[in-house]
Coordinates of C-alpha atoms and ligand atoms in Angstrom, one line a residue:
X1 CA -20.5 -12.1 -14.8
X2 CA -20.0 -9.7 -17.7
X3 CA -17.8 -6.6 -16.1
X4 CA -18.3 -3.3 -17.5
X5 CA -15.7 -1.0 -17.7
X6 CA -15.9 3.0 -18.0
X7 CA -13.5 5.8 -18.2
X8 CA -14.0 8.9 -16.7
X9 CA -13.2 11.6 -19.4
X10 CA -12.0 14.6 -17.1
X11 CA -10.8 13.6 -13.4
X12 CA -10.6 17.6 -12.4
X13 CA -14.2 18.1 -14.1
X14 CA -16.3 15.1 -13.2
X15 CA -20.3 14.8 -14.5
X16 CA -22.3 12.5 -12.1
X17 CA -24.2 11.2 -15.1
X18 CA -21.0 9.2 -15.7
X19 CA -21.1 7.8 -12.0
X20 CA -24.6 7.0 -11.7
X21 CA -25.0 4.0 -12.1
X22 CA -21.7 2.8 -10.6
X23 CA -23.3 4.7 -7.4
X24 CA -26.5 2.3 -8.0
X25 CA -24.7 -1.0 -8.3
X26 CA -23.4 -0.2 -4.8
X27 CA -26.3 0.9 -3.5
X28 CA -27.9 -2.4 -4.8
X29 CA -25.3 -4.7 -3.1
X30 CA -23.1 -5.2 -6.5
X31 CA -19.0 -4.0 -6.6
X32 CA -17.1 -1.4 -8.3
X33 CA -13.4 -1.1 -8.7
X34 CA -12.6 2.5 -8.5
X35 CA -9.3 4.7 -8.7
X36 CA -8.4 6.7 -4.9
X37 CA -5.2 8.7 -4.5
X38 CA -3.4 5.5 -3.5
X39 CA -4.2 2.4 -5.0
X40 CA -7.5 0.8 -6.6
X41 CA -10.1 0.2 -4.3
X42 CA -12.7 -2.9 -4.9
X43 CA -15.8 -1.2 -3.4
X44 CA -19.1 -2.4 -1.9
X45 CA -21.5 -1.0 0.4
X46 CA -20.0 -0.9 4.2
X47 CA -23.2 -1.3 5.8
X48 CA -24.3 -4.7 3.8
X49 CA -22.5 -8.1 4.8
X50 CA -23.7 -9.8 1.5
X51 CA -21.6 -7.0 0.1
X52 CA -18.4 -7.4 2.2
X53 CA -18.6 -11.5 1.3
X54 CA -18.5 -10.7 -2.4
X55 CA -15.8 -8.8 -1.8
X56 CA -14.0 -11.5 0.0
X57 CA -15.1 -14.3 -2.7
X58 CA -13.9 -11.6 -5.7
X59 CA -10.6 -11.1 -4.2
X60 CA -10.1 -14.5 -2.7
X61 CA -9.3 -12.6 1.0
X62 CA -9.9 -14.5 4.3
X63 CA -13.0 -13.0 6.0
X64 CA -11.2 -11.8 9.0
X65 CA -8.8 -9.2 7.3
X66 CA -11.4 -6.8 8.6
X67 CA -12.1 -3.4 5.2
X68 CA -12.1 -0.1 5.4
X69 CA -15.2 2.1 5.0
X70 CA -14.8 4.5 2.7
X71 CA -16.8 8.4 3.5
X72 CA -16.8 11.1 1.4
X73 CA -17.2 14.0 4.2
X74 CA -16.3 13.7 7.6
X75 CA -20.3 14.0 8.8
X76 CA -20.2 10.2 7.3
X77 CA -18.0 9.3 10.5
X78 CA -20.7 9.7 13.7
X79 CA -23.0 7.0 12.4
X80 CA -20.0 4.6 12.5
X81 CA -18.3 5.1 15.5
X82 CA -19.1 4.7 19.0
X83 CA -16.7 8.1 19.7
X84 CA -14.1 10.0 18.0
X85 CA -11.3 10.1 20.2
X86 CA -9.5 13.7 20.5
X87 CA -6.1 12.3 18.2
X88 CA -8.8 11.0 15.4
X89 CA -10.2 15.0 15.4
X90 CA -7.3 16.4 15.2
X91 CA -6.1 13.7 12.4
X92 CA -9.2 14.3 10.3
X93 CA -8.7 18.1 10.4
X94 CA -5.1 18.1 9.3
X95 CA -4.7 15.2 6.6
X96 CA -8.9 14.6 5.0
X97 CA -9.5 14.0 2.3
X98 CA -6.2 12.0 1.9
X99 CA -4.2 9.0 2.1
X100 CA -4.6 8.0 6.0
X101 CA -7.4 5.7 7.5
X102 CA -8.0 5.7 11.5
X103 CA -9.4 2.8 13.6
X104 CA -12.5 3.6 15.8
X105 CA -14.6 1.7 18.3
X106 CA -17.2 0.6 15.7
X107 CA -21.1 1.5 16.0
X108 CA -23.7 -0.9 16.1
X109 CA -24.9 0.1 12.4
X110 CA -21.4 -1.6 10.9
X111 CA -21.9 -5.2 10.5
X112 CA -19.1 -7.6 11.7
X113 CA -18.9 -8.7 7.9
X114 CA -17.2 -5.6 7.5
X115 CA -15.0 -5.6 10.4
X116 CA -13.6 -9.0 10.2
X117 CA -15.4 -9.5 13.5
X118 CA -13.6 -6.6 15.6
X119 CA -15.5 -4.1 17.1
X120 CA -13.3 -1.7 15.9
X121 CA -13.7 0.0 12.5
X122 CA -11.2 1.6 10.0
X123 CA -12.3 4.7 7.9
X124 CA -10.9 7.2 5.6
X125 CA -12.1 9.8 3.4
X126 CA -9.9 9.9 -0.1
X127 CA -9.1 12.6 -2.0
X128 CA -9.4 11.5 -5.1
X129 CA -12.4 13.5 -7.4
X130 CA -13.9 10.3 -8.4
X131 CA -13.4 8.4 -5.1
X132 CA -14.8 11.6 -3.4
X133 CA -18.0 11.9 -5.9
X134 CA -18.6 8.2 -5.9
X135 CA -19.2 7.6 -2.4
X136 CA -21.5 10.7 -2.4
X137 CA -23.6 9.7 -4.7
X138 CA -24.0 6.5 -3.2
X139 CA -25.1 7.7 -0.3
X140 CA -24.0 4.8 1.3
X141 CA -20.0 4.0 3.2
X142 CA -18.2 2.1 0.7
X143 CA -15.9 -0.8 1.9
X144 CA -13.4 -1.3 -0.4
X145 CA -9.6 -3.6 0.2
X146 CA -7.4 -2.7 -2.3
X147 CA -8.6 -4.1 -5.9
X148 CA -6.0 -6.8 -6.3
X149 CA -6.7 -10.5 -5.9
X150 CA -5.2 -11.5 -2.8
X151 CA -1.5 -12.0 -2.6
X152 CA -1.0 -10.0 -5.9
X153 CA 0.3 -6.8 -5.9
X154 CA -2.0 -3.2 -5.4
X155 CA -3.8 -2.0 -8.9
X156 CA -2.7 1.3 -9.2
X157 CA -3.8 1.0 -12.9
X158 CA -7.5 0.3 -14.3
X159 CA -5.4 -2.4 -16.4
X160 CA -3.9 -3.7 -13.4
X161 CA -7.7 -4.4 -11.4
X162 CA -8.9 -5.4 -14.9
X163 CA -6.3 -8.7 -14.8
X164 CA -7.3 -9.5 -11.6
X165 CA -11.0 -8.8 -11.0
X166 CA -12.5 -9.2 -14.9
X167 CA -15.8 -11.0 -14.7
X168 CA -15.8 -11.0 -11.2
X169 CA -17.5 -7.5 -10.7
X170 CA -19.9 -5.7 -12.1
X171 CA -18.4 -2.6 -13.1
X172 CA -14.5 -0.8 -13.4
X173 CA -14.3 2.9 -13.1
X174 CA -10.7 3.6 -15.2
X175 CA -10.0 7.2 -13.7
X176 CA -6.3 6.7 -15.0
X177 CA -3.0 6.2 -12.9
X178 CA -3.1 6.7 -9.3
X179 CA -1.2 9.1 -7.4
X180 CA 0.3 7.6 -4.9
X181 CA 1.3 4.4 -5.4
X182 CA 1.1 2.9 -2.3
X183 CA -2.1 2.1 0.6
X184 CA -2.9 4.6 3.4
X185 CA -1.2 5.6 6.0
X186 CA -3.2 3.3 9.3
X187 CA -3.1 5.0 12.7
X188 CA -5.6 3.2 15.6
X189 CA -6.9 6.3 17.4
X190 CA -9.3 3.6 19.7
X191 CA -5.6 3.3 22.3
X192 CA -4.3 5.4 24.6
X193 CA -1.3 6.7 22.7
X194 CA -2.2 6.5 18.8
X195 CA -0.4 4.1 16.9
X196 CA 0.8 3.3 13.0
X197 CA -0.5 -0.4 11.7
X198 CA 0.6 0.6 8.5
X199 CA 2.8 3.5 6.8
X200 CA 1.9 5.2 3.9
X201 CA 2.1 8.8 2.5
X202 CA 0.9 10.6 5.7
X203 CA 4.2 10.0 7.2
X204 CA 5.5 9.2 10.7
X205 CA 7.3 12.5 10.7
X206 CA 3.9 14.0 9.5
X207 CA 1.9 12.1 12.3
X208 CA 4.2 13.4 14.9
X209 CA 3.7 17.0 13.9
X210 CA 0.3 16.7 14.4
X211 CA 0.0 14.0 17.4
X212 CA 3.3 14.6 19.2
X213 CA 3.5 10.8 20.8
X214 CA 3.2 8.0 17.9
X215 CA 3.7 4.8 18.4
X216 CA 4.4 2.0 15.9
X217 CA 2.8 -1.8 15.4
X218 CA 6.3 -4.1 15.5
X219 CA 4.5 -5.7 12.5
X220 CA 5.6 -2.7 10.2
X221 CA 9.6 -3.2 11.4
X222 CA 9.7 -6.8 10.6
X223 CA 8.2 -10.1 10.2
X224 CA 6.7 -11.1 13.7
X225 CA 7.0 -14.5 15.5
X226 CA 4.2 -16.7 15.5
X227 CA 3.0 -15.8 19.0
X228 CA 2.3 -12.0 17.9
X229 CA -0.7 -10.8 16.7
X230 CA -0.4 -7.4 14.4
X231 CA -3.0 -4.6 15.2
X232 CA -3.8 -4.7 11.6
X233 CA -5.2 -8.3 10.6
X234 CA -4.3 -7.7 6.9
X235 CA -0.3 -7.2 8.1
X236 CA 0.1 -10.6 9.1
X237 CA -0.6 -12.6 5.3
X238 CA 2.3 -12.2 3.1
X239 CA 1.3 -9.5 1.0
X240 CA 2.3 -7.6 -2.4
X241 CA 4.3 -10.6 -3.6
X242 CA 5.4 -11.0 -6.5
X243 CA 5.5 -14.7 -8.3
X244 CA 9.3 -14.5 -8.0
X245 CA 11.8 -14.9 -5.6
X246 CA 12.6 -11.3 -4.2
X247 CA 15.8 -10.6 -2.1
X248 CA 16.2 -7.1 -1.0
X249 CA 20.1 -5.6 -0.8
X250 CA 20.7 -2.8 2.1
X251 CA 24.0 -0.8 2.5
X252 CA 25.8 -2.4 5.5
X253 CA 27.8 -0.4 8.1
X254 CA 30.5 -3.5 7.8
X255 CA 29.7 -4.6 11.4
X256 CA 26.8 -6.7 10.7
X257 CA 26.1 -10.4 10.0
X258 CA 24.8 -11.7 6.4
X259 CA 20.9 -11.6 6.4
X260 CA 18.1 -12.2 8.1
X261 CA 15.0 -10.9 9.8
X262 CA 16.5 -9.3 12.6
X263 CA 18.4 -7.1 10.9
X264 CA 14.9 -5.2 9.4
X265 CA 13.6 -5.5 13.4
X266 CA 16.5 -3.8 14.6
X267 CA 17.1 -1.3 11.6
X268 CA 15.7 1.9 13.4
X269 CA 14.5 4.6 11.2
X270 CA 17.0 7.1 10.6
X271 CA 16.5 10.5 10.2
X272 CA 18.4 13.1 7.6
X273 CA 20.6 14.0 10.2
X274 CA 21.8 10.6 11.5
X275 CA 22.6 9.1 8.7
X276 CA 26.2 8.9 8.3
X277 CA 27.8 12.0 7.7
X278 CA 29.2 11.9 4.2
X279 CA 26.2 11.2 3.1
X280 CA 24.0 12.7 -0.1
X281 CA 21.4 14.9 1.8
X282 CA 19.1 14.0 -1.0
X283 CA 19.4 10.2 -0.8
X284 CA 20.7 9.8 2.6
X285 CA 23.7 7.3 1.5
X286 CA 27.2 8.0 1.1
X287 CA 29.0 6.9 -2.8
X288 CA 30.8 4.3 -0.3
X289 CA 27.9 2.5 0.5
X290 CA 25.7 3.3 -2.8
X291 CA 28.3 1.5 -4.8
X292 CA 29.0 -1.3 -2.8
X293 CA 25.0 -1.7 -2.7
X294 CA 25.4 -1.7 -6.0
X295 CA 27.8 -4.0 -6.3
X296 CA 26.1 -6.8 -4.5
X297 CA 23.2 -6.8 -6.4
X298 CA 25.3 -6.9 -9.7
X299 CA 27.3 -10.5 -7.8
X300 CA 24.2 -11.6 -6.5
X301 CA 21.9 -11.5 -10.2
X302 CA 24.7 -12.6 -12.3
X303 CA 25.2 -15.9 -10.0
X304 CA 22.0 -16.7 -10.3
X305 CA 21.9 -15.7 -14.5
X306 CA 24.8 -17.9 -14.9
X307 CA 23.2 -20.9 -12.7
X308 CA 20.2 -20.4 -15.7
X309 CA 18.0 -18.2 -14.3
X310 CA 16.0 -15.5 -15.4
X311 CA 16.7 -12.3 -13.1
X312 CA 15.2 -9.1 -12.6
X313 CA 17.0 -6.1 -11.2
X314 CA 15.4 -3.5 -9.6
X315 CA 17.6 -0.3 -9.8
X316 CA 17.2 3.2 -9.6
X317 CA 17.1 6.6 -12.6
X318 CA 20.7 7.1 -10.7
X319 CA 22.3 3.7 -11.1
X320 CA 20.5 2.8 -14.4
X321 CA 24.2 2.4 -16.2
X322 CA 25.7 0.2 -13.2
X323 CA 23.8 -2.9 -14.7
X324 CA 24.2 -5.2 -17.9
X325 CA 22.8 -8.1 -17.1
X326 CA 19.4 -9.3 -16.6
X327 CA 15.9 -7.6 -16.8
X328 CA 17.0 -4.2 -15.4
X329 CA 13.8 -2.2 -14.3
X330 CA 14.3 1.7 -12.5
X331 CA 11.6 1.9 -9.8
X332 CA 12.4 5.7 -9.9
X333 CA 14.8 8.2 -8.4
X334 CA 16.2 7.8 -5.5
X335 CA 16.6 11.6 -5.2
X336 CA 12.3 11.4 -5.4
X337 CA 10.7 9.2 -2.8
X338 CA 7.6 9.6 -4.6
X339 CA 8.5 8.5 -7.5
X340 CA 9.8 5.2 -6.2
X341 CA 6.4 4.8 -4.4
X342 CA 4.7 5.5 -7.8
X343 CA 5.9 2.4 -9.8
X344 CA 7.1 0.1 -7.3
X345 CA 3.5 -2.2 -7.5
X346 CA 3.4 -1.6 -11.5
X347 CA 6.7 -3.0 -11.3
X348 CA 6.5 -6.0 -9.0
X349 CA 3.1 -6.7 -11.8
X350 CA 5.7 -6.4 -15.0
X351 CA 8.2 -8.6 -13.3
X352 CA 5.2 -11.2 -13.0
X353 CA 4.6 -10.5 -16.4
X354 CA 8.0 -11.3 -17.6
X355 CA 8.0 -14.4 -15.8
X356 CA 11.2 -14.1 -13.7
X357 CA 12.8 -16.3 -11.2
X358 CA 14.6 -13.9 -8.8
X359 CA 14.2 -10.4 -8.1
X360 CA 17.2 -8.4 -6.7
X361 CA 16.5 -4.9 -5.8
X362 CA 18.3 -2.3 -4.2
X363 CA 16.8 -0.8 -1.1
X364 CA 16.3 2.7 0.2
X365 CA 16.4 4.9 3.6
X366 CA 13.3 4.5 6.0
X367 CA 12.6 8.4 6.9
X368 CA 9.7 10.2 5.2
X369 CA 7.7 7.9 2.6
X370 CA 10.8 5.6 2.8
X371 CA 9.4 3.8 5.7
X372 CA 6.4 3.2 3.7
X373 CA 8.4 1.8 0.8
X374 CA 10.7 -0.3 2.3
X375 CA 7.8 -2.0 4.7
X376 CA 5.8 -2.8 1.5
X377 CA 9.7 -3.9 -0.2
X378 CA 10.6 -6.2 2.4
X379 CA 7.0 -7.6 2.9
X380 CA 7.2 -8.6 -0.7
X381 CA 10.8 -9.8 -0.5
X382 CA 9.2 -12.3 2.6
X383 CA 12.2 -10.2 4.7
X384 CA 14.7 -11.7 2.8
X385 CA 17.5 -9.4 3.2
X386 CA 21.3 -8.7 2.4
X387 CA 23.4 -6.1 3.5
Ligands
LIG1 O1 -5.2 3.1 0.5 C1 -6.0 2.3 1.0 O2 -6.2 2.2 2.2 C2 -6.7 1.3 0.0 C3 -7.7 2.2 -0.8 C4 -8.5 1.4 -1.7 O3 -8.4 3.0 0.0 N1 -7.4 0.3 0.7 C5 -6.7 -0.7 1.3 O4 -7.5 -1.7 1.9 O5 -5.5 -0.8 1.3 P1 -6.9 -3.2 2.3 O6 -8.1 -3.9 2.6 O7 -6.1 -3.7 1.2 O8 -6.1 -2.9 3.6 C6 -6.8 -2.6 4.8 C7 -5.9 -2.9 5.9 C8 -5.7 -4.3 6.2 O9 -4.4 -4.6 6.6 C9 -6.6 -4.6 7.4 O10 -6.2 -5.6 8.2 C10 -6.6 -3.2 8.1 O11 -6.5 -2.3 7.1 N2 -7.8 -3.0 8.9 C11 -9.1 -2.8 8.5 N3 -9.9 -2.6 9.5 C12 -9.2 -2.7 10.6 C13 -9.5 -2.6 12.0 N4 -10.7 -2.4 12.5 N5 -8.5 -2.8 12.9 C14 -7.2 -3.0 12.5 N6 -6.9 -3.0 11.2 C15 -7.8 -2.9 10.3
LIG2 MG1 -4.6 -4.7 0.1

């Protein structure tokens, strides 16, 4: 399949005569890759099954990582849902359009295609102008994972879903960079007490605000044990990897053992004002512990250059001069959550590109859109972690 790829001249001023016919290739069953505020969506009408299998076969997914519908105003919602629970109203009024999907008991009108079988379905209303306008003209929900082939990094580039999904789809919308950087915020509002499957931008803190009592899936904290199920279907494959072999490097508090999973389980997310005192209000560590972070992931990339390796190192604006040796990468600055959140999939794709063997990185505090970071971090880094 020949796929055809337009650019969208003015994001803030968009004409719908350059949308139409993505609109009608949905509309007719086909998929289009389109930019949203956090990551590339791969999109295909909600309400068709054919649809949703292409977009399994395009990305090579398993069929029961259930999609998202995509709306583009919240009178889209009642036709999907069997009710909107009180959390889900209050959710939708303070954060849509924007990064945060809810789970609802599903109507009959969305097929199990979509779903991945449950009878629940997740749906979110982007904020992105072309994302917005798309799915309006449509007239249709639009289901749409994240544009990447399975197991490969989010696109948060056009280039990015072009290397993965060329000649797979009929059509690429290239509305420029994303936003974000990172999926949606995913809060089931179908429980009792509203919980996150997955963070994202809409942060716990934010969430909070809003709900008062949040609860978090244990799938976010760490890797589970086989007997667990996550909320969230998609949590449970090894996501976001890169090809090479990523190990993550925390500050320790010098009581801990070296490594492990249980370390991520039982790292608690710490606010501003826990962290240890000392510390840099704007990054949350102390020079103490940012050095000998530092330090370690120095040790640990030059053991590996010198057994013939080729190492990446994943640093930050801030520690930029610390490093000599290897491929050394900044993710952003660590005084700017959201710029680290911005590159970090681009990055994981360069390292790809570059053909590395391991991947050190330095880590970052889990409050605000930290949580969000380190959870997609340590996913890709299979929890491997040193402190
Ligand atoms: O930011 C985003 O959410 C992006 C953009 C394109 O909107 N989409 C995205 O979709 O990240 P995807 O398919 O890559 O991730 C969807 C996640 C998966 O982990 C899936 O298991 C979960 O949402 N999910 C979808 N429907 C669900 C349901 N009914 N119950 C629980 N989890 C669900
Ligand atoms: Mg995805």
């Amino acid at each position: 399949m020949e796929t055809k790829r337009i650019i969208i001249e003015d994001r803030n001023h968009i004409k719908d005569e350059e949308l139409k016919e993505a609109a009608s290739i949905l509309r007719s069953g086909g998929l289009v890759a389109f930019p949203t505020e956090t990551v590339y969506g791969l999109g295909g009408n909600a309400l068709d099954e054919d649809a949703a299998r292409k977009i399994y076969a395009a990305k090579g997914r398993p069929s029961d990582n259930p999609l998202i519908a995509h709306v583009s105003c919240v009178e889209e919602v009642a036709p999907l849902v069997k009710e909107i629970p009180e959390a889900g109203r209050k959710l939708m009024e303070a954060f849509w359009p924007g990064p945060l999907t809810m789970i609802f008991p599903k109507s009959e009108k969305v097929p199990y295609g979509t779903t991945g079988g449950l009878d629940t379905v997740a749906i979110r209303m982007p904020d992105d102008p072309v994302a917005n306008r798309l799915i309006a003209l449509a007239g249709v929900p639009v289901a749409a994972p994240s544009a990447n082939t399975s197991g490969r990094p989010s696109p948060t580039t056009a280039d990015h879903v072009w290397q993965d999904m060329n000649g797979r789809i009929e059509m690429i919308i290239d509305g420029g960079p994303v936003g974000i950087g990172v999926e949606s915020t995913i809060v089931d509002v179908s429980s009792a007490v509203p919980s996150v499957l997955r963070p994202g931008a809409i942060t716990m803190e934010m969430l909070a605000e809003v709900l008062g009592e949040v609860s978090v899936d244990p799938a976010i904290l760490g890797p589970l044990s086989a007997d667990v199920r996550p909320k969230a279907p998609g949590m449970k494959y090894k996501h976001y990897a890169p090809k090479a072999d990523l190990t993550l490097v925390e500050p320790g508090t010098g009581t801990e053992r070296e490594s492990g999973a249980e370390q991520v389980t039982g790292a608690e997310q710490k606010t501003g004002a826990d962290r240890n005192t000392g510390a840099d209000p704007e990054t949350g560590l102390d020079e103490t512990q940012l050095q000998a972070m530092i330090c370690k992931v120095r040790e640990l990339s030059r053991e590996k250059i010198e057994a013939g390796y080729k190492v990446g190192v994943i640093c930050t604006d801030e520690s930029r001069g610390c490093y000599t040796d290897g491929e050394v990468r900044s993710i952003g600055a660590r005084k700017s959550q959201a710029s680290v959140a911005h590159n970090l999939y681009a990055l994981l794709r360069e390292f790809d590109d570059l053909g590395v063997d391991y991947i050190f990185s330095e880590s970052f505090p889990k409050d605000h859109l930290g949580q969000a970071i380190m959870n997609r971090l340590s996913k890709a880094a299979g929890y491997k972690i040193v402190k």
